[in-house]
Amino acid sequence: MNQTAAATGQPTPAQEQTFYDEIGGLPVIERIVSRFYAGVATDPVLGPMYPAEDLADGSAARRLTLFLAQYWGGPSTYSQERGHPRLRMRHAPFTVNREAAEHWLTHFRAGLDEAGLTPEQDAKFWGYATYAAQFMLNTPD
Ligand code: HEM
């Protein structure tokens, strides 16, 4: 460890590990999102909201996968392809009420359950998902 790192307690660059790396990177996020969209596709509230072709060809799954990868410190491919996330704005065309958010979170929970995360990792990922789902609400019940 170099002097500065020792003095500040900060990790040296070689020791830095993102949450993305810690949970297993892209394959793990792909597994979560794949289970999530399997649920969305058959969901009575969410299924009709998502363009059928985007569900069928995997492009919706790809966008969420790349967004989550970037959010947790992985590659910034999402922003290279889609620009700034601006997620509230991108959800404005859809009716995101409490029911929709609950359904969304139910499928995301199922995805996380398949990811094999530690309890701490799971709590961190789930905490973000529940926070983000509240943030996306744009329609009262
Ligand atoms: C709360 C309920 C939610 C509903 C009903 C909902 C619904 C939708 C729909 C219908 C789309 C358009 C289809 C698509 O382009 O994939 C979409 C896109 C997207 N959603 Fe959600 N969403 C919700 C919450 C969230 C949350 C919590 C996140 C992030 C943690 C998220 C991240 C995304 C992303 C990254 C996209 C693609 C944006 C783009 O690049 O165009 N969504 N969502």
CSV table of N, CA and C and ligand atoms in Angstrom, one decimal:
chain,number,residue,atom,x,y,z
A,1,MET,N,0.8,-1.2,0.0
A,1,MET,CA,0.0,0.0,0.0
A,1,MET,C,0.9,1.2,0.0
A,2,ASN,N,0.5,2.2,-0.8
A,2,ASN,CA,1.4,3.4,-0.8
A,2,ASN,C,1.0,4.3,0.4
A,3,GLN,N,1.8,5.4,0.6
A,3,GLN,CA,1.7,6.2,1.8
A,3,GLN,C,0.3,6.9,1.9
A,4,THR,N,-0.1,7.4,0.7
A,4,THR,CA,-1.4,8.2,0.8
A,4,THR,C,-2.5,7.2,1.1
A,5,ALA,N,-2.5,6.1,0.5
A,5,ALA,CA,-3.6,5.1,0.7
A,5,ALA,C,-3.6,4.7,2.2
A,6,ALA,N,-2.4,4.5,2.7
A,6,ALA,CA,-2.3,4.0,4.1
A,6,ALA,C,-2.9,5.1,5.0
A,7,ALA,N,-2.5,6.4,4.7
A,7,ALA,CA,-2.9,7.5,5.5
A,7,ALA,C,-4.4,7.7,5.4
A,8,THR,N,-5.0,7.5,4.3
A,8,THR,CA,-6.5,7.9,4.2
A,8,THR,C,-7.4,6.7,4.3
A,9,GLY,N,-6.8,5.5,4.3
A,9,GLY,CA,-7.6,4.3,4.3
A,9,GLY,C,-8.3,4.0,3.0
A,10,GLN,N,-8.0,4.8,2.0
A,10,GLN,CA,-8.6,4.6,0.7
A,10,GLN,C,-8.0,3.4,0.0
A,11,PRO,N,-8.7,2.6,-0.7
A,11,PRO,CA,-8.1,1.5,-1.5
A,11,PRO,C,-7.2,2.1,-2.6
A,12,THR,N,-6.1,1.4,-2.9
A,12,THR,CA,-5.3,1.8,-4.0
A,12,THR,C,-6.1,1.3,-5.3
A,13,PRO,N,-5.8,1.9,-6.4
A,13,PRO,CA,-6.5,1.5,-7.6
A,13,PRO,C,-6.6,0.0,-7.9
A,14,ALA,N,-5.5,-0.7,-7.6
A,14,ALA,CA,-5.5,-2.1,-7.9
A,14,ALA,C,-6.5,-2.9,-7.0
A,15,GLN,N,-6.8,-2.3,-5.9
A,15,GLN,CA,-7.7,-3.0,-4.9
A,15,GLN,C,-9.2,-2.6,-5.2
A,16,GLU,N,-9.4,-1.6,-6.0
A,16,GLU,CA,-10.8,-1.1,-6.2
A,16,GLU,C,-11.6,-2.2,-6.9
A,17,GLN,N,-12.8,-2.5,-6.3
A,17,GLN,CA,-13.6,-3.4,-6.9
A,17,GLN,C,-15.0,-2.9,-6.9
A,18,THR,N,-15.7,-2.8,-8.0
A,18,THR,CA,-17.0,-2.2,-8.1
A,18,THR,C,-18.0,-3.3,-7.6
A,19,PHE,N,-19.2,-2.8,-7.3
A,19,PHE,CA,-20.2,-3.8,-6.9
A,19,PHE,C,-20.6,-4.7,-8.1
A,20,TYR,N,-20.5,-4.1,-9.3
A,20,TYR,CA,-20.7,-4.9,-10.5
A,20,TYR,C,-19.7,-6.1,-10.5
A,21,ASP,N,-18.4,-5.9,-10.3
A,21,ASP,CA,-17.4,-6.9,-10.2
A,21,ASP,C,-17.7,-7.9,-9.1
A,22,GLU,N,-18.1,-7.3,-7.9
A,22,GLU,CA,-18.3,-8.1,-6.7
A,22,GLU,C,-19.4,-9.2,-6.9
A,23,ILE,N,-20.4,-8.8,-7.6
A,23,ILE,CA,-21.5,-9.8,-7.7
A,23,ILE,C,-21.4,-10.7,-8.9
A,24,GLY,N,-20.3,-10.5,-9.7
A,24,GLY,CA,-20.1,-11.5,-10.8
A,24,GLY,C,-20.3,-10.9,-12.2
A,25,GLY,N,-20.5,-9.5,-12.3
A,25,GLY,CA,-20.5,-8.9,-13.6
A,25,GLY,C,-21.7,-9.2,-14.4
A,26,LEU,N,-21.5,-9.1,-15.7
A,26,LEU,CA,-22.6,-9.1,-16.7
A,26,LEU,C,-23.4,-10.4,-16.6
A,27,PRO,N,-22.8,-11.6,-16.5
A,27,PRO,CA,-23.6,-12.8,-16.5
A,27,PRO,C,-24.6,-12.9,-15.4
A,28,VAL,N,-24.3,-12.3,-14.2
A,28,VAL,CA,-25.2,-12.3,-13.1
A,28,VAL,C,-26.3,-11.3,-13.4
A,29,ILE,N,-26.0,-10.1,-13.9
A,29,ILE,CA,-27.1,-9.2,-14.2
A,29,ILE,C,-28.0,-9.7,-15.3
A,30,GLU,N,-27.4,-10.4,-16.3
A,30,GLU,CA,-28.2,-11.0,-17.3
A,30,GLU,C,-29.2,-12.0,-16.8
A,31,ARG,N,-28.7,-12.8,-15.8
A,31,ARG,CA,-29.6,-13.8,-15.2
A,31,ARG,C,-30.8,-13.1,-14.5
A,32,ILE,N,-30.5,-12.1,-13.7
A,32,ILE,CA,-31.6,-11.3,-13.0
A,32,ILE,C,-32.6,-10.8,-14.0
A,33,VAL,N,-32.1,-10.1,-15.1
A,33,VAL,CA,-32.9,-9.4,-16.0
A,33,VAL,C,-33.7,-10.4,-16.9
A,34,SER,N,-33.1,-11.6,-17.2
A,34,SER,CA,-33.8,-12.6,-18.0
A,34,SER,C,-35.0,-13.1,-17.2
A,35,ARG,N,-34.8,-13.4,-15.9
A,35,ARG,CA,-35.9,-13.9,-15.1
A,35,ARG,C,-37.0,-12.8,-14.9
A,36,PHE,N,-36.5,-11.6,-14.8
A,36,PHE,CA,-37.4,-10.4,-14.7
A,36,PHE,C,-38.3,-10.3,-15.9
A,37,TYR,N,-37.8,-10.3,-17.1
A,37,TYR,CA,-38.6,-10.2,-18.3
A,37,TYR,C,-39.4,-11.4,-18.6
A,38,ALA,N,-39.0,-12.5,-18.2
A,38,ALA,CA,-39.9,-13.7,-18.3
A,38,ALA,C,-41.2,-13.4,-17.5
A,39,GLY,N,-41.1,-12.8,-16.4
A,39,GLY,CA,-42.3,-12.5,-15.6
A,39,GLY,C,-43.1,-11.4,-16.2
A,40,VAL,N,-42.4,-10.3,-16.7
A,40,VAL,CA,-43.0,-9.2,-17.3
A,40,VAL,C,-43.9,-9.6,-18.5
A,41,ALA,N,-43.3,-10.5,-19.3
A,41,ALA,CA,-44.0,-10.9,-20.6
A,41,ALA,C,-45.4,-11.5,-20.3
A,42,THR,N,-45.6,-12.2,-19.2
A,42,THR,CA,-46.9,-12.8,-18.9
A,42,THR,C,-47.7,-12.0,-17.9
A,43,ASP,N,-47.2,-10.9,-17.5
A,43,ASP,CA,-47.9,-10.1,-16.4
A,43,ASP,C,-49.0,-9.3,-17.0
A,44,PRO,N,-50.2,-9.4,-16.4
A,44,PRO,CA,-51.4,-8.7,-16.9
A,44,PRO,C,-51.3,-7.2,-17.0
A,45,VAL,N,-50.6,-6.6,-16.0
A,45,VAL,CA,-50.4,-5.2,-16.0
A,45,VAL,C,-49.3,-4.7,-16.8
A,46,LEU,N,-48.1,-5.4,-16.7
A,46,LEU,CA,-46.9,-4.9,-17.4
A,46,LEU,C,-46.8,-5.4,-18.8
A,47,GLY,N,-47.2,-6.6,-19.0
A,47,GLY,CA,-47.0,-7.2,-20.4
A,47,GLY,C,-47.5,-6.3,-21.5
A,48,PRO,N,-48.7,-5.7,-21.4
A,48,PRO,CA,-49.2,-4.8,-22.5
A,48,PRO,C,-48.4,-3.5,-22.6
A,49,MET,N,-47.7,-3.1,-21.5
A,49,MET,CA,-47.0,-1.8,-21.6
A,49,MET,C,-45.7,-1.9,-22.4
A,50,TYR,N,-45.1,-3.1,-22.4
A,50,TYR,CA,-43.8,-3.2,-23.1
A,50,TYR,C,-44.0,-3.6,-24.5
A,51,PRO,N,-43.4,-2.9,-25.5
A,51,PRO,CA,-43.6,-3.3,-26.9
A,51,PRO,C,-43.2,-4.8,-27.1
A,52,ALA,N,-44.2,-5.5,-27.7
A,52,ALA,CA,-44.0,-7.0,-27.9
A,52,ALA,C,-42.7,-7.3,-28.6
A,53,GLU,N,-42.3,-6.6,-29.6
A,53,GLU,CA,-41.1,-6.9,-30.3
A,53,GLU,C,-39.9,-6.7,-29.5
A,54,ASP,N,-39.9,-5.7,-28.6
A,54,ASP,CA,-38.7,-5.5,-27.7
A,54,ASP,C,-38.6,-6.6,-26.7
A,55,LEU,N,-39.7,-7.2,-26.3
A,55,LEU,CA,-39.6,-8.3,-25.4
A,55,LEU,C,-39.1,-9.5,-26.1
A,56,ALA,N,-39.7,-9.7,-27.3
A,56,ALA,CA,-39.3,-10.9,-28.1
A,56,ALA,C,-37.9,-11.0,-28.6
A,57,ASP,N,-37.4,-9.8,-29.0
A,57,ASP,CA,-36.0,-9.9,-29.6
A,57,ASP,C,-34.9,-9.6,-28.5
A,58,GLY,N,-35.4,-9.4,-27.3
A,58,GLY,CA,-34.4,-9.2,-26.2
A,58,GLY,C,-33.9,-7.8,-26.1
A,59,SER,N,-34.4,-6.8,-26.9
A,59,SER,CA,-33.8,-5.5,-26.8
A,59,SER,C,-34.2,-4.8,-25.5
A,60,ALA,N,-35.4,-5.1,-25.0
A,60,ALA,CA,-35.8,-4.5,-23.7
A,60,ALA,C,-34.9,-5.0,-22.6
A,61,ALA,N,-34.6,-6.3,-22.6
A,61,ALA,CA,-33.7,-6.9,-21.6
A,61,ALA,C,-32.3,-6.4,-21.7
A,62,ARG,N,-31.9,-6.1,-22.9
A,62,ARG,CA,-30.5,-5.6,-23.1
A,62,ARG,C,-30.4,-4.2,-22.5
A,63,ARG,N,-31.4,-3.3,-22.7
A,63,ARG,CA,-31.4,-2.0,-22.2
A,63,ARG,C,-31.3,-2.0,-20.6
A,64,LEU,N,-32.2,-2.8,-20.0
A,64,LEU,CA,-32.1,-2.9,-18.5
A,64,LEU,C,-30.8,-3.5,-18.0
A,65,THR,N,-30.4,-4.5,-18.7
A,65,THR,CA,-29.1,-5.1,-18.3
A,65,THR,C,-27.9,-4.1,-18.4
A,66,LEU,N,-27.9,-3.4,-19.5
A,66,LEU,CA,-26.8,-2.5,-19.6
A,66,LEU,C,-26.9,-1.3,-18.7
A,67,PHE,N,-28.1,-0.9,-18.4
A,67,PHE,CA,-28.3,0.2,-17.4
A,67,PHE,C,-27.8,-0.2,-16.1
A,68,LEU,N,-28.3,-1.4,-15.6
A,68,LEU,CA,-27.9,-1.9,-14.3
A,68,LEU,C,-26.3,-2.1,-14.2
A,69,ALA,N,-25.8,-2.6,-15.3
A,69,ALA,CA,-24.3,-2.8,-15.3
A,69,ALA,C,-23.6,-1.5,-15.1
A,70,GLN,N,-24.1,-0.5,-15.8
A,70,GLN,CA,-23.5,0.9,-15.7
A,70,GLN,C,-23.7,1.4,-14.3
A,71,TYR,N,-24.9,1.3,-13.8
A,71,TYR,CA,-25.2,1.9,-12.5
A,71,TYR,C,-24.3,1.3,-11.4
A,72,TRP,N,-24.0,0.0,-11.5
A,72,TRP,CA,-23.2,-0.6,-10.5
A,72,TRP,C,-21.7,-0.6,-10.7
A,73,GLY,N,-21.3,0.3,-11.7
A,73,GLY,CA,-19.9,0.5,-11.9
A,73,GLY,C,-19.2,-0.3,-13.0
A,74,GLY,N,-20.0,-1.0,-13.8
A,74,GLY,CA,-19.5,-1.7,-14.9
A,74,GLY,C,-19.3,-0.8,-16.1
A,75,PRO,N,-19.2,-1.4,-17.3
A,75,PRO,CA,-19.0,-0.6,-18.5
A,75,PRO,C,-20.2,0.3,-18.8
A,76,SER,N,-19.8,1.5,-19.4
A,76,SER,CA,-20.8,2.5,-19.7
A,76,SER,C,-21.5,2.4,-21.0
A,77,THR,N,-21.6,1.1,-21.5
A,77,THR,CA,-22.2,0.9,-22.8
A,77,THR,C,-23.6,1.4,-22.9
A,78,TYR,N,-24.4,1.4,-21.7
A,78,TYR,CA,-25.8,1.9,-21.8
A,78,TYR,C,-25.8,3.4,-22.3
A,79,SER,N,-25.0,4.2,-21.7
A,79,SER,CA,-25.0,5.6,-22.1
A,79,SER,C,-24.4,5.9,-23.5
A,80,GLN,N,-23.4,5.0,-23.8
A,80,GLN,CA,-22.9,5.1,-25.2
A,80,GLN,C,-24.0,4.9,-26.2
A,81,GLU,N,-24.9,3.9,-25.9
A,81,GLU,CA,-26.0,3.6,-26.9
A,81,GLU,C,-27.2,4.4,-26.7
A,82,ARG,N,-27.5,4.8,-25.5
A,82,ARG,CA,-28.8,5.5,-25.2
A,82,ARG,C,-28.7,6.9,-24.7
A,83,GLY,N,-27.5,7.4,-24.4
A,83,GLY,CA,-27.4,8.7,-23.8
A,83,GLY,C,-27.6,8.7,-22.3
A,84,HIS,N,-27.8,9.8,-21.7
A,84,HIS,CA,-28.0,9.9,-20.3
A,84,HIS,C,-29.3,9.1,-19.9
A,85,PRO,N,-29.3,8.4,-18.8
A,85,PRO,CA,-30.4,7.5,-18.6
A,85,PRO,C,-31.8,8.3,-18.4
A,86,ARG,N,-31.8,9.4,-17.7
A,86,ARG,CA,-33.1,10.2,-17.6
A,86,ARG,C,-34.3,9.2,-17.4
A,87,LEU,N,-34.2,8.4,-16.5
A,87,LEU,CA,-35.2,7.3,-16.4
A,87,LEU,C,-36.6,7.8,-16.1
A,88,ARG,N,-36.8,8.8,-15.3
A,88,ARG,CA,-38.1,9.3,-15.1
A,88,ARG,C,-38.8,9.8,-16.4
A,89,MET,N,-38.0,10.5,-17.1
A,89,MET,CA,-38.5,11.0,-18.4
A,89,MET,C,-38.8,9.9,-19.3
A,90,ARG,N,-38.0,8.9,-19.4
A,90,ARG,CA,-38.2,7.7,-20.3
A,90,ARG,C,-39.5,6.9,-19.9
A,91,HIS,N,-39.8,7.0,-18.6
A,91,HIS,CA,-41.0,6.3,-18.2
A,91,HIS,C,-42.3,7.2,-18.3
A,92,ALA,N,-42.1,8.4,-18.6
A,92,ALA,CA,-43.3,9.3,-18.6
A,92,ALA,C,-44.4,8.8,-19.6
A,93,PRO,N,-44.1,8.2,-20.7
A,93,PRO,CA,-45.2,7.7,-21.6
A,93,PRO,C,-46.0,6.6,-20.9
A,94,PHE,N,-45.6,6.0,-19.8
A,94,PHE,CA,-46.2,4.8,-19.3
A,94,PHE,C,-46.9,5.1,-18.0
A,95,THR,N,-48.0,4.4,-17.7
A,95,THR,CA,-48.7,4.6,-16.4
A,95,THR,C,-48.0,3.9,-15.3
A,96,VAL,N,-47.1,4.6,-14.6
A,96,VAL,CA,-46.4,3.9,-13.5
A,96,VAL,C,-47.1,4.3,-12.2
A,97,ASN,N,-48.1,3.5,-11.8
A,97,ASN,CA,-48.8,3.7,-10.5
A,97,ASN,C,-48.3,2.7,-9.5
A,98,ARG,N,-48.9,2.7,-8.3
A,98,ARG,CA,-48.4,1.8,-7.3
A,98,ARG,C,-48.5,0.3,-7.7
A,99,GLU,N,-49.7,0.0,-8.4
A,99,GLU,CA,-49.9,-1.4,-8.8
A,99,GLU,C,-48.8,-1.8,-9.8
A,100,ALA,N,-48.5,-0.9,-10.8
A,100,ALA,CA,-47.4,-1.3,-11.8
A,100,ALA,C,-46.1,-1.5,-11.1
A,101,ALA,N,-45.8,-0.6,-10.1
A,101,ALA,CA,-44.5,-0.7,-9.4
A,101,ALA,C,-44.4,-2.0,-8.6
A,102,GLU,N,-45.5,-2.3,-8.0
A,102,GLU,CA,-45.5,-3.6,-7.2
A,102,GLU,C,-45.3,-4.8,-8.1
A,103,HIS,N,-45.9,-4.8,-9.3
A,103,HIS,CA,-45.7,-5.9,-10.2
A,103,HIS,C,-44.3,-5.9,-10.7
A,104,TRP,N,-43.8,-4.7,-11.0
A,104,TRP,CA,-42.4,-4.6,-11.5
A,104,TRP,C,-41.4,-5.2,-10.4
A,105,LEU,N,-41.7,-4.8,-9.2
A,105,LEU,CA,-40.8,-5.3,-8.1
A,105,LEU,C,-40.9,-6.8,-7.8
A,106,THR,N,-42.1,-7.3,-8.0
A,106,THR,CA,-42.3,-8.8,-7.8
A,106,THR,C,-41.5,-9.6,-8.8
A,107,HIS,N,-41.4,-9.1,-10.0
A,107,HIS,CA,-40.6,-9.9,-11.0
A,107,HIS,C,-39.1,-9.6,-10.8
A,108,PHE,N,-38.8,-8.4,-10.3
A,108,PHE,CA,-37.4,-8.1,-10.1
A,108,PHE,C,-36.9,-9.0,-8.9
A,109,ARG,N,-37.8,-9.1,-7.9
A,109,ARG,CA,-37.5,-10.0,-6.7
A,109,ARG,C,-37.2,-11.4,-7.2
A,110,ALA,N,-38.0,-11.9,-8.1
A,110,ALA,CA,-37.8,-13.3,-8.6
A,110,ALA,C,-36.5,-13.4,-9.3
A,111,GLY,N,-36.1,-12.3,-10.0
A,111,GLY,CA,-34.8,-12.3,-10.7
A,111,GLY,C,-33.7,-12.3,-9.7
A,112,LEU,N,-33.8,-11.5,-8.7
A,112,LEU,CA,-32.7,-11.5,-7.7
A,112,LEU,C,-32.6,-12.8,-6.9
A,113,ASP,N,-33.7,-13.5,-6.7
A,113,ASP,CA,-33.7,-14.7,-6.0
A,113,ASP,C,-32.9,-15.8,-6.8
A,114,GLU,N,-32.7,-15.6,-8.1
A,114,GLU,CA,-32.0,-16.6,-8.9
A,114,GLU,C,-30.5,-16.2,-9.0
A,115,ALA,N,-30.1,-15.0,-8.5
A,115,ALA,CA,-28.8,-14.5,-8.7
A,115,ALA,C,-27.7,-15.1,-7.8
A,116,GLY,N,-28.1,-15.7,-6.7
A,116,GLY,CA,-27.1,-16.3,-5.9
A,116,GLY,C,-26.2,-15.3,-5.2
A,117,LEU,N,-26.8,-14.1,-4.8
A,117,LEU,CA,-26.0,-13.1,-4.1
A,117,LEU,C,-25.9,-13.4,-2.6
A,118,THR,N,-25.0,-12.8,-2.0
A,118,THR,CA,-24.9,-12.9,-0.5
A,118,THR,C,-26.1,-12.1,0.0
A,119,PRO,N,-26.4,-12.3,1.3
A,119,PRO,CA,-27.5,-11.5,1.9
A,119,PRO,C,-27.2,-10.0,1.8
A,120,GLU,N,-26.0,-9.7,2.0
A,120,GLU,CA,-25.6,-8.2,2.0
A,120,GLU,C,-25.7,-7.7,0.6
A,121,GLN,N,-25.2,-8.4,-0.4
A,121,GLN,CA,-25.3,-8.0,-1.8
A,121,GLN,C,-26.8,-7.9,-2.2
A,122,ASP,N,-27.6,-8.9,-1.8
A,122,ASP,CA,-29.0,-8.9,-2.1
A,122,ASP,C,-29.7,-7.7,-1.6
A,123,ALA,N,-29.4,-7.4,-0.3
A,123,ALA,CA,-30.0,-6.2,0.4
A,123,ALA,C,-29.7,-4.9,-0.3
A,124,LYS,N,-28.4,-4.8,-0.8
A,124,LYS,CA,-28.0,-3.6,-1.5
A,124,LYS,C,-28.7,-3.4,-2.8
A,125,PHE,N,-28.8,-4.5,-3.6
A,125,PHE,CA,-29.4,-4.5,-4.9
A,125,PHE,C,-30.9,-4.3,-4.8
A,126,TRP,N,-31.5,-5.0,-3.9
A,126,TRP,CA,-33.0,-4.9,-3.6
A,126,TRP,C,-33.3,-3.5,-3.1
A,127,GLY,N,-32.5,-2.9,-2.2
A,127,GLY,CA,-32.7,-1.6,-1.7
A,127,GLY,C,-32.8,-0.6,-2.9
A,128,TYR,N,-31.8,-0.7,-3.8
A,128,TYR,CA,-31.8,0.2,-4.9
A,128,TYR,C,-33.1,0.0,-5.8
A,129,ALA,N,-33.4,-1.2,-6.1
A,129,ALA,CA,-34.6,-1.5,-6.9
A,129,ALA,C,-35.9,-0.9,-6.3
A,130,THR,N,-36.1,-1.1,-5.0
A,130,THR,CA,-37.3,-0.5,-4.4
A,130,THR,C,-37.3,1.0,-4.4
A,131,TYR,N,-36.1,1.6,-4.1
A,131,TYR,CA,-36.0,3.0,-4.2
A,131,TYR,C,-36.3,3.5,-5.6
A,132,ALA,N,-35.7,2.9,-6.6
A,132,ALA,CA,-35.9,3.3,-8.0
A,132,ALA,C,-37.3,3.2,-8.4
A,133,ALA,N,-38.0,2.1,-8.0
A,133,ALA,CA,-39.4,1.9,-8.4
A,133,ALA,C,-40.2,3.0,-7.8
A,134,GLN,N,-40.0,3.4,-6.6
A,134,GLN,CA,-40.7,4.6,-6.0
A,134,GLN,C,-40.5,5.8,-6.8
A,135,PHE,N,-39.2,6.0,-7.2
A,135,PHE,CA,-38.8,7.2,-8.0
A,135,PHE,C,-39.5,7.3,-9.3
A,136,MET,N,-39.9,6.1,-9.9
A,136,MET,CA,-40.5,6.1,-11.2
A,136,MET,C,-42.0,6.4,-11.2
A,137,LEU,N,-42.6,6.4,-10.0
A,137,LEU,CA,-44.1,6.6,-10.0
A,137,LEU,C,-44.4,7.9,-10.6
A,138,ASN,N,-45.4,7.9,-11.5
A,138,ASN,CA,-45.8,9.1,-12.1
A,138,ASN,C,-47.3,9.3,-12.2
A,139,THR,N,-48.1,8.3,-11.6
A,139,THR,CA,-49.5,8.3,-11.8
A,139,THR,C,-50.1,7.9,-10.4
A,140,PRO,N,-51.0,8.7,-9.9
A,140,PRO,CA,-51.7,8.3,-8.6
A,140,PRO,C,-52.6,7.1,-8.8
A,141,ASP,N,-52.9,6.4,-7.7
A,141,ASP,CA,-53.7,5.2,-7.8
A,141,ASP,C,-55.2,5.6,-8.2
B,1,HEM,C1,-41.9,0.9,-11.3
B,1,HEM,C2,-42.4,0.3,-12.3
B,1,HEM,C3,-41.8,0.3,-13.7
B,1,HEM,C4,-42.5,0.2,-14.9
B,1,HEM,C5,-44.0,0.0,-15.0
B,1,HEM,C6,-41.6,0.3,-16.0
B,1,HEM,C7,-41.9,0.2,-17.3
B,1,HEM,C8,-41.1,0.3,-18.4
B,1,HEM,C9,-41.4,0.3,-19.7
B,1,HEM,C10,-42.9,0.0,-20.3
B,1,HEM,C11,-40.3,0.5,-20.5
B,1,HEM,C12,-40.2,0.6,-22.0
B,1,HEM,C13,-39.8,-0.7,-22.6
B,1,HEM,C14,-38.3,-0.7,-22.8
B,1,HEM,O1,-37.8,0.2,-23.5
B,1,HEM,O2,-37.6,-1.5,-22.2
B,1,HEM,C15,-39.2,0.7,-19.5
B,1,HEM,C16,-37.9,1.0,-19.9
B,1,HEM,C17,-36.9,1.0,-19.0
B,1,HEM,N1,-36.9,0.9,-17.7
B,1,HEM,FE1,-38.6,0.7,-16.6
B,1,HEM,N2,-40.3,0.5,-15.5
B,1,HEM,C18,-40.4,0.5,-14.1
B,1,HEM,C19,-39.4,0.7,-13.2
B,1,HEM,C20,-38.0,0.8,-13.6
B,1,HEM,C21,-36.9,0.8,-12.6
B,1,HEM,C22,-37.1,0.8,-11.1
B,1,HEM,C23,-35.8,0.8,-13.4
B,1,HEM,C24,-34.4,0.9,-12.9
B,1,HEM,C25,-33.9,0.4,-11.8
B,1,HEM,C26,-36.2,0.8,-14.8
B,1,HEM,C27,-35.3,0.9,-15.8
B,1,HEM,C28,-35.7,0.9,-17.1
B,1,HEM,C29,-34.7,1.1,-18.2
B,1,HEM,C30,-33.2,1.2,-18.1
B,1,HEM,C31,-35.5,1.2,-19.4
B,1,HEM,C32,-35.0,1.4,-20.8
B,1,HEM,C33,-34.8,2.9,-21.0
B,1,HEM,C34,-34.3,3.2,-22.4
B,1,HEM,O3,-33.1,3.2,-22.6
B,1,HEM,O4,-35.1,3.5,-23.3
B,1,HEM,N3,-37.5,0.8,-14.9
B,1,HEM,N4,-39.7,0.6,-18.3
